[in-house]
Coordinates of C-alpha atoms in Angstrom, one line a residue:
Chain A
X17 CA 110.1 -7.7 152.5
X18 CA 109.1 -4.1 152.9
X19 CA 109.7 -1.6 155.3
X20 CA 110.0 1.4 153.6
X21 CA 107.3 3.0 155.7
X22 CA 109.1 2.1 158.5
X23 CA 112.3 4.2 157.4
X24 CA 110.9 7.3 158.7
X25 CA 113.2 8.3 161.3
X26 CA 109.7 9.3 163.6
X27 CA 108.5 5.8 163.6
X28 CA 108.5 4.0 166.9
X29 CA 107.9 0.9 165.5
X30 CA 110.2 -1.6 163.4
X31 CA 108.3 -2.6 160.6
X32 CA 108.8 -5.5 158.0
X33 CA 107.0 -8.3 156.1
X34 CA 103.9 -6.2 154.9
X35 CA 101.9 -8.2 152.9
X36 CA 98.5 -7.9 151.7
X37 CA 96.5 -11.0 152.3
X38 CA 93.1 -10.1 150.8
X39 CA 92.4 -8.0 147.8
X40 CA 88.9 -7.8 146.9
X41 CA 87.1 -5.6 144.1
X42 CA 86.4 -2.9 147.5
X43 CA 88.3 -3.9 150.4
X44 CA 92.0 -5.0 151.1
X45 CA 93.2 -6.4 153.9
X46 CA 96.8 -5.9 154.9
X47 CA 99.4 -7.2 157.7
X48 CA 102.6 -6.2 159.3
X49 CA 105.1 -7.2 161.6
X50 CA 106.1 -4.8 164.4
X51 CA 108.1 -4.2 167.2
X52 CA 108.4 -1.5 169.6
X53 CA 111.6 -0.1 169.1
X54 CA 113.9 -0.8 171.8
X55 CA 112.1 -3.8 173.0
X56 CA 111.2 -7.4 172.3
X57 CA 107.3 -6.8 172.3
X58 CA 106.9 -8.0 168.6
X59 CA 103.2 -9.0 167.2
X60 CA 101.5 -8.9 164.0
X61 CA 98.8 -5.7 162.7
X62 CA 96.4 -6.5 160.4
X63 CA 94.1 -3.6 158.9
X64 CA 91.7 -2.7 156.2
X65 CA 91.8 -0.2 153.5
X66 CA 89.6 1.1 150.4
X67 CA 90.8 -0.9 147.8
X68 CA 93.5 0.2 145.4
X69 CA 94.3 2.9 147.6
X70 CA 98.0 3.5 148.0
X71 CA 99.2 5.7 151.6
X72 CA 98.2 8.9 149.9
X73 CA 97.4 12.1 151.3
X74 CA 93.9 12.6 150.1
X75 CA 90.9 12.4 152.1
X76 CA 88.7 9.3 150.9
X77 CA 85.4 11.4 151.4
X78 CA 83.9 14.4 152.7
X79 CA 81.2 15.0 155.3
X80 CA 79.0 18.0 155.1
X81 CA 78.2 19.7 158.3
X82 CA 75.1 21.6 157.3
X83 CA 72.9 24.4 159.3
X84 CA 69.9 25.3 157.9
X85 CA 68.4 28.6 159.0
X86 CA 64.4 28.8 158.6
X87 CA 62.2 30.5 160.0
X88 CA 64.2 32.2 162.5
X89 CA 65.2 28.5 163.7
X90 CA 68.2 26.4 163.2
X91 CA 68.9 22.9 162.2
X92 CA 71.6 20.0 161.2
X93 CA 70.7 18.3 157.8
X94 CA 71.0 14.8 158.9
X95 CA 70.7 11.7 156.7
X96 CA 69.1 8.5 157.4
X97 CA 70.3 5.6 155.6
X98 CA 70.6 1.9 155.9
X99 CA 74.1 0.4 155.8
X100 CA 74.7 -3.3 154.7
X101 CA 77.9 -3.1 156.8
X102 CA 76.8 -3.1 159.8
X103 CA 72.8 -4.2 159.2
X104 CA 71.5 -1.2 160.7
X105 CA 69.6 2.3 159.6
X106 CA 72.1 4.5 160.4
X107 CA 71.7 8.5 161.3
X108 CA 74.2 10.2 159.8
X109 CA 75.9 13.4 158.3
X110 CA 75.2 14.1 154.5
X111 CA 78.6 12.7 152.9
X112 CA 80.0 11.4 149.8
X113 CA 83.3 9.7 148.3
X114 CA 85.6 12.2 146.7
X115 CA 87.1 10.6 143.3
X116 CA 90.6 10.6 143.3
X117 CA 90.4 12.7 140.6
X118 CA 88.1 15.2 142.0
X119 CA 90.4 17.8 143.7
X120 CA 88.1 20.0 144.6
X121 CA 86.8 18.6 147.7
X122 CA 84.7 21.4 148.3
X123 CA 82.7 21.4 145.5
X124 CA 82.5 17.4 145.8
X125 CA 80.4 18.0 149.3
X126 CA 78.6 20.8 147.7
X127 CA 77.3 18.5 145.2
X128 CA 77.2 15.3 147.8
X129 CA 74.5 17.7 150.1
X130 CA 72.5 18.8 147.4
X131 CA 72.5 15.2 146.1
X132 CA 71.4 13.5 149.2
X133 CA 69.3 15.7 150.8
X134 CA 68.0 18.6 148.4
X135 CA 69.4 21.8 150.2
X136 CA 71.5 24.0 148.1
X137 CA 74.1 25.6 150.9
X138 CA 74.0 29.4 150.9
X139 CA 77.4 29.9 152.2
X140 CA 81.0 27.9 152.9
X141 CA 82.0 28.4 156.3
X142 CA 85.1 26.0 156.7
X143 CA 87.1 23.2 155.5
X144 CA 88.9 20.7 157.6
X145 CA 92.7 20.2 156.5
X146 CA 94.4 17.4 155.8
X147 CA 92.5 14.2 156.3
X148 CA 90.9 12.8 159.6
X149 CA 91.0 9.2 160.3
X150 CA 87.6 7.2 161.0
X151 CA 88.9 4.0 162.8
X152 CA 92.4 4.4 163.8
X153 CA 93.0 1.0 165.1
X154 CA 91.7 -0.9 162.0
X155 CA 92.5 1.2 159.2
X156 CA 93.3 4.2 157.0
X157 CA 89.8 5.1 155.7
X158 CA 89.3 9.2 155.9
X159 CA 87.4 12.1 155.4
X160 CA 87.6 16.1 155.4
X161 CA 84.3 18.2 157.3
X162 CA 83.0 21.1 155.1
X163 CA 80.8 23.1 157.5
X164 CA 78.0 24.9 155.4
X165 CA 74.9 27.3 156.0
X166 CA 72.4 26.6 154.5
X167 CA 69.1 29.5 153.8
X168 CA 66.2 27.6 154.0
X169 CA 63.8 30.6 153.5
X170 CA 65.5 31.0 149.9
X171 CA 63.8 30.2 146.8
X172 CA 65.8 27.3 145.7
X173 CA 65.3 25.9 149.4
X174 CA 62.4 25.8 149.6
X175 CA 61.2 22.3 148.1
X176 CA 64.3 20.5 148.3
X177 CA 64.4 17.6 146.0
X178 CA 66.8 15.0 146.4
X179 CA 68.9 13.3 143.3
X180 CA 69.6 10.0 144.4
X181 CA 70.5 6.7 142.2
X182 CA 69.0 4.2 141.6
X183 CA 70.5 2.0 144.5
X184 CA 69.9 5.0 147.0
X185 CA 67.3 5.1 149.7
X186 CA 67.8 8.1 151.6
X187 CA 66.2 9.9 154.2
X188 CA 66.5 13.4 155.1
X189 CA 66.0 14.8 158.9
X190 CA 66.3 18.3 160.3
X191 CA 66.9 18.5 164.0
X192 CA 67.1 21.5 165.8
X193 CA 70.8 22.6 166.9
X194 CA 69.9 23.0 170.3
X195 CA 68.5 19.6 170.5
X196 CA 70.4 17.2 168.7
X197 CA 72.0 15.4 171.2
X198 CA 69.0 14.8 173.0
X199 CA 67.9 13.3 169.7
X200 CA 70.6 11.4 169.1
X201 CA 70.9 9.8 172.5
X202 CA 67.0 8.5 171.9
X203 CA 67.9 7.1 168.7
X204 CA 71.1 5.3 170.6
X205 CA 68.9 3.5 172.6
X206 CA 66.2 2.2 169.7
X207 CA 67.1 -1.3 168.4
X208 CA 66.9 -0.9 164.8
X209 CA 69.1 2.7 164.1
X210 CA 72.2 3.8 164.9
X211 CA 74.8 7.0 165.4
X212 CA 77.6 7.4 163.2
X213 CA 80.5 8.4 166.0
X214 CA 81.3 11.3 164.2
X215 CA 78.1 12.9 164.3
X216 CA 77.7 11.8 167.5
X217 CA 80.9 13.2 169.1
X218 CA 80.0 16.3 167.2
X219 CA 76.6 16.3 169.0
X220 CA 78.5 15.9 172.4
X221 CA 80.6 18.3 171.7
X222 CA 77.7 20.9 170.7
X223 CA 76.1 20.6 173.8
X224 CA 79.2 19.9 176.1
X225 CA 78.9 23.1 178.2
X226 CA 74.9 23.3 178.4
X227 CA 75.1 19.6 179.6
X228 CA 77.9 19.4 181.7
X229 CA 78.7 22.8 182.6
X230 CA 82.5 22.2 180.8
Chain B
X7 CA 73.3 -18.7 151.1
X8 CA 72.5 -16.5 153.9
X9 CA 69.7 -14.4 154.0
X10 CA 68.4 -14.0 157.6
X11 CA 69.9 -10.4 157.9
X12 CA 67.5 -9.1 155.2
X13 CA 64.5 -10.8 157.1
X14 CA 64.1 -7.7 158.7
X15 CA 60.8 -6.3 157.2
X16 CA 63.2 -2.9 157.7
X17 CA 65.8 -4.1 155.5
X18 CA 65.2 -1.8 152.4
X19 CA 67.8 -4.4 150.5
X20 CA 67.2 -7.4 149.3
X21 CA 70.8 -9.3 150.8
X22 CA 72.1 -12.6 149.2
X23 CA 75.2 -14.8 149.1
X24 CA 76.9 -13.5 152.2
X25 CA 80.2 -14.8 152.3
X26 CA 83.7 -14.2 154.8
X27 CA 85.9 -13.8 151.6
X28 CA 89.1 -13.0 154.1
X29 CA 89.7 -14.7 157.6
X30 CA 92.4 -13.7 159.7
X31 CA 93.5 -13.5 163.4
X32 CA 92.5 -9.6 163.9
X33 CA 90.5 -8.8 160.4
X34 CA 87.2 -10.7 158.9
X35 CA 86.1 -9.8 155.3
X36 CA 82.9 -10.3 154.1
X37 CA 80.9 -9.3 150.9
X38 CA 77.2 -9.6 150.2
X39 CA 74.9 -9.4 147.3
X40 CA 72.3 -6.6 147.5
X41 CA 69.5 -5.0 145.5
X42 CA 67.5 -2.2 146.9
X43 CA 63.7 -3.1 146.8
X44 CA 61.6 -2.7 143.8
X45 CA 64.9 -2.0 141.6
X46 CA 67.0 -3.9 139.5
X47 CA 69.8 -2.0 140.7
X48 CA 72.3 -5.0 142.4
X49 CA 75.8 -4.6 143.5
X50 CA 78.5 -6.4 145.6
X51 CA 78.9 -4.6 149.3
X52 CA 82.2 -5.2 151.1
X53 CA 83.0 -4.7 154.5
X54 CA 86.0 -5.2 156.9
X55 CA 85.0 -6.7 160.8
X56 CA 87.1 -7.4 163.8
X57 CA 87.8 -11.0 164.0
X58 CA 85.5 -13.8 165.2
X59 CA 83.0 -10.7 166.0
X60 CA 79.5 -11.4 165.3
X61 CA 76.6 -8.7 164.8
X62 CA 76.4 -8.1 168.1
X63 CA 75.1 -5.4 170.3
X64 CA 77.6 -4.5 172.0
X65 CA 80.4 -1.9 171.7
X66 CA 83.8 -2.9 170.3
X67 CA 85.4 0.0 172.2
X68 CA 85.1 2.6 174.4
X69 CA 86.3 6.8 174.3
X70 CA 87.2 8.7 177.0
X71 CA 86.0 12.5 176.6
X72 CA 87.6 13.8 179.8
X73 CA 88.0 17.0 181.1
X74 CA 90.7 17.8 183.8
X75 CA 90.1 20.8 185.9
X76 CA 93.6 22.2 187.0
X77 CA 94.7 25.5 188.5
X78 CA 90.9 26.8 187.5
X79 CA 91.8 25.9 184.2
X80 CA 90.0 23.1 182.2
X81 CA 91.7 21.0 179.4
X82 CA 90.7 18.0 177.4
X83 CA 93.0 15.0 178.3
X84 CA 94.3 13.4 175.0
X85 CA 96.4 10.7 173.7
X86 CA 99.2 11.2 171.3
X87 CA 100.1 7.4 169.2
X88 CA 101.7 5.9 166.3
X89 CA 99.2 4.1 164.0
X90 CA 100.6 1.7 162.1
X91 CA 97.1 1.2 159.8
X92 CA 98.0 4.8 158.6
X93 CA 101.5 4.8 158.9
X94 CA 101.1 8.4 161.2
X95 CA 101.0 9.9 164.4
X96 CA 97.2 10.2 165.3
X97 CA 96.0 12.8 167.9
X98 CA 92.7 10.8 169.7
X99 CA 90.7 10.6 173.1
X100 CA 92.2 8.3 175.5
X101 CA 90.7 4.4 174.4
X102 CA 90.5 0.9 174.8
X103 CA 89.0 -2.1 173.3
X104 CA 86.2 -3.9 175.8
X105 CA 86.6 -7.4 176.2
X106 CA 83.7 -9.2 175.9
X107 CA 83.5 -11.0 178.7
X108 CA 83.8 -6.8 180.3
X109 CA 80.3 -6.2 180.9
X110 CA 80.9 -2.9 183.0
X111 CA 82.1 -0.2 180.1
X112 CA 82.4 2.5 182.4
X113 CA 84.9 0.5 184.2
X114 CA 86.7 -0.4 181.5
X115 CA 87.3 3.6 180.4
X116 CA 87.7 4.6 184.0
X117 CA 90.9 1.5 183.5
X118 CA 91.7 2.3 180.4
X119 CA 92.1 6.3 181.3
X120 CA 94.4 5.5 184.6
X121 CA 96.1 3.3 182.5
X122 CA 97.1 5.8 178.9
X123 CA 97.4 9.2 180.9
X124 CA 98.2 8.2 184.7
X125 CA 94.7 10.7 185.4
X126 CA 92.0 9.1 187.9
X127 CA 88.6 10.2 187.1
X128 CA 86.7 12.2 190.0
X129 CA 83.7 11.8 188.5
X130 CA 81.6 10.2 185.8
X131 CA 79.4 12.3 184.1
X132 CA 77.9 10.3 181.3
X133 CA 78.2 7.2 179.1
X134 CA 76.1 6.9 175.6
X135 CA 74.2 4.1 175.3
X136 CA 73.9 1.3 172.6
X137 CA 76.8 1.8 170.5
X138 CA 78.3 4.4 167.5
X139 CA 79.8 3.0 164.3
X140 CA 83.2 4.2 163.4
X141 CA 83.6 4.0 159.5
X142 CA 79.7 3.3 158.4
X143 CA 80.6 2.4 154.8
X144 CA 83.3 0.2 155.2
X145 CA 82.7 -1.7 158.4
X146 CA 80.6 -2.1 161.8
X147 CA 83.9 -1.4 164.2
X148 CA 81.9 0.6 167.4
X149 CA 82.3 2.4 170.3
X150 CA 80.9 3.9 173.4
X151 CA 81.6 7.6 175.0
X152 CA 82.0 7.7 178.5
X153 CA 82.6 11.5 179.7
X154 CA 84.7 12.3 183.1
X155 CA 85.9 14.7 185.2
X156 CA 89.1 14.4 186.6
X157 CA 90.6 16.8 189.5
X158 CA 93.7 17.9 189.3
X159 CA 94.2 19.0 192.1
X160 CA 94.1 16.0 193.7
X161 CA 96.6 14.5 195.7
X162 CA 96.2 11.0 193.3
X163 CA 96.3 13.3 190.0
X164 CA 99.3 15.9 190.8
X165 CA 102.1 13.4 189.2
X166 CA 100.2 11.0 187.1
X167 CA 102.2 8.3 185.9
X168 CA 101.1 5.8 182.8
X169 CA 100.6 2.4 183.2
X170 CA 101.8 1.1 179.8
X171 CA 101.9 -2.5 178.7
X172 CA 105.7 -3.4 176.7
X173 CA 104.2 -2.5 173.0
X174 CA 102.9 0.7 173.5
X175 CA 104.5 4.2 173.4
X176 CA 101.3 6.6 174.2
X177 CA 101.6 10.3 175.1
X178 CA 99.6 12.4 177.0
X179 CA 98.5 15.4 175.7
X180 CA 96.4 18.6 177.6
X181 CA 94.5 21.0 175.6
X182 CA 92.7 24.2 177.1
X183 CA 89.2 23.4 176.4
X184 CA 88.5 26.2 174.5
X185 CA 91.2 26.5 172.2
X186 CA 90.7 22.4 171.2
X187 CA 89.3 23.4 167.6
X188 CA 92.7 25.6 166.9
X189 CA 95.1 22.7 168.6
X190 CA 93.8 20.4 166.1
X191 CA 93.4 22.7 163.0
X192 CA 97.1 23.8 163.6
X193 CA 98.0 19.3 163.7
X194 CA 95.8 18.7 160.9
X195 CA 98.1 21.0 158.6
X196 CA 101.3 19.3 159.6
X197 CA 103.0 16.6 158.1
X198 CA 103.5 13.8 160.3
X199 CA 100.6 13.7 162.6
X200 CA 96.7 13.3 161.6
X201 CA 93.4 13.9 163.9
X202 CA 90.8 11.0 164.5
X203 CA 87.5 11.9 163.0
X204 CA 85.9 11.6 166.2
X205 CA 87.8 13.9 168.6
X206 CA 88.2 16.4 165.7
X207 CA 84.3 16.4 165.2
X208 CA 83.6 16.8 168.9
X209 CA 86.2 19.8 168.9
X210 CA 84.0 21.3 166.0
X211 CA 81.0 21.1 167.7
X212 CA 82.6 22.2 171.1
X213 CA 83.7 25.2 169.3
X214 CA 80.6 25.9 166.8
X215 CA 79.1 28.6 168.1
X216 CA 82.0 30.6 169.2
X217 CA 83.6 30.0 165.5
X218 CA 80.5 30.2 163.7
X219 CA 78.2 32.1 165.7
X220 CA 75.8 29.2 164.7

């Protein structure tokens, strides 16, 4: 029995017989009782997590917000990739695992973008802290958004050739800022691609006061 | 061996040996063979599913983006949890899982809002269609985004009271729309409570040109 994680005094939940009840070379699967504190509501949660990856503080990955700037015009580097997963192409932002021993997460997104889709970014213009969560009700899995600009009229921009591996396939869009969630929702309603939910939040987001007025 | 998902003449992977290698009441794992066309590069691709779900088309869950317009003021209505997959508190958009015998998804988030914050909506202002993938690397868990307005200065919205079932302990957070970005920049430097990735990427967007004039 373990419930160490439990012991913090912030927890609502009492927490006890975690157990992992799949490891796999990738993926582990865990479980846990709980019970609401001060109540008899009691159930089991089950969840999946990178494997080998204790409840550290370090984003998994990093996802590269990117603007290019050509021509007068502006655009979001977007990939297109397809994802085993969930057996769909899948649009996406450029984005890369950071190695637990990488600790510079900027550079790691840096070298992701340029990597995937080509562009060398021009200037840093934030960092997320921390780490944000990508499926909150199934597991732990996280990244950190490194928002870049990218000059597209420079030298080095202006044949972009990607560096992918061998087992990489990507695709490389630009899409116009102010017309990315009009793309987006088109692709949502296609049968064979997809949205990640980050991008597409970000998208909603982008264009939340032109479309809705809010 | 199953090999109908490659069958897809879209499919850039070759897929073999599909297995479930984990079975569980609320987590499935499965792993698959895979070569990208016209390589020799081949790996082993795990992935973590809801339970008993099948590649379907239709949305695990559903987000509520709503805005509540207050004393001319407009805020973003969020949800404040403990999530025991991460072992934090996690700042997210009011949500709920839609049963799949639920065809109607804007019902179920119009329920599912009344139900975590106590706020009727006023008005529906868009739902995106097909569905957006939460963690694209490690799994095919999806939602949907239905955006509301609420008024609150409605009679039914001036005391909102939560309707919450005996296990959960959710609570209710406003945020002036435009100071969103700051709100969660300020939570994802503290110690005890993380962001989603999805409501932290719709508060960049929300905020992108005003932060980065882009």
């Amino acid at each position: 029995m373990e419930n160490s994680d439990s012991s913090r005094s912030d927890c609502p939940y009492e927490l006890w017989d975690e157990e992992t009840v799949y490891s796999g070379p990738w993926i582990t699967a865990k479980q846990v009782q709980f019970r609401l504190n001060g109540t008899n509501s009691q159930g089991v949660w089950q969840s999946a997590h990178r494997a080998s990856k204790p409840f550290t503080k370090n984003a998994d990955g990093v996802d590269i917000v990117a603007v290019l700037k050509k021509g007068g015009k502006k655009y979001f580097v977007l990939v297109k990739q397809y994802r085993i997963p969930s057996r769909t192409w899948m649009i996406e932002f450029p984005a890369g695992l950071v190695d637990t021993s990488d600790a510079d997460v900027e550079a790691c997104g840096l070298r992701e973008l340029k990597e995937e889709t080509g562009y060398s970014a021009t200037k840093v213009l934030g960092l997320s802290s921390g780490k944000q969560i990508l499926d909150v009700g199934m597991g732990d899995d996280s990244v950190r958004f490194l928002t870049v600009e990218i000059d597209g009229d420079a030298e080095e921009n202006k044949s972009p050739k990607q560096e992918l591996t061998d087992d990489e396939h990507i695709q490389v869009l630009t899409v116009e800022c102010d017309k990315l969630l009009e793309f987006l929702d088109q692709v949502n309603k296609s049968d064979d691609t997809e949205v990640e939910a980050i991008l597409y939040t970000f998208a909603l987001g982008y264009s939340f006061k032109t479309r809705f007025g809010l």
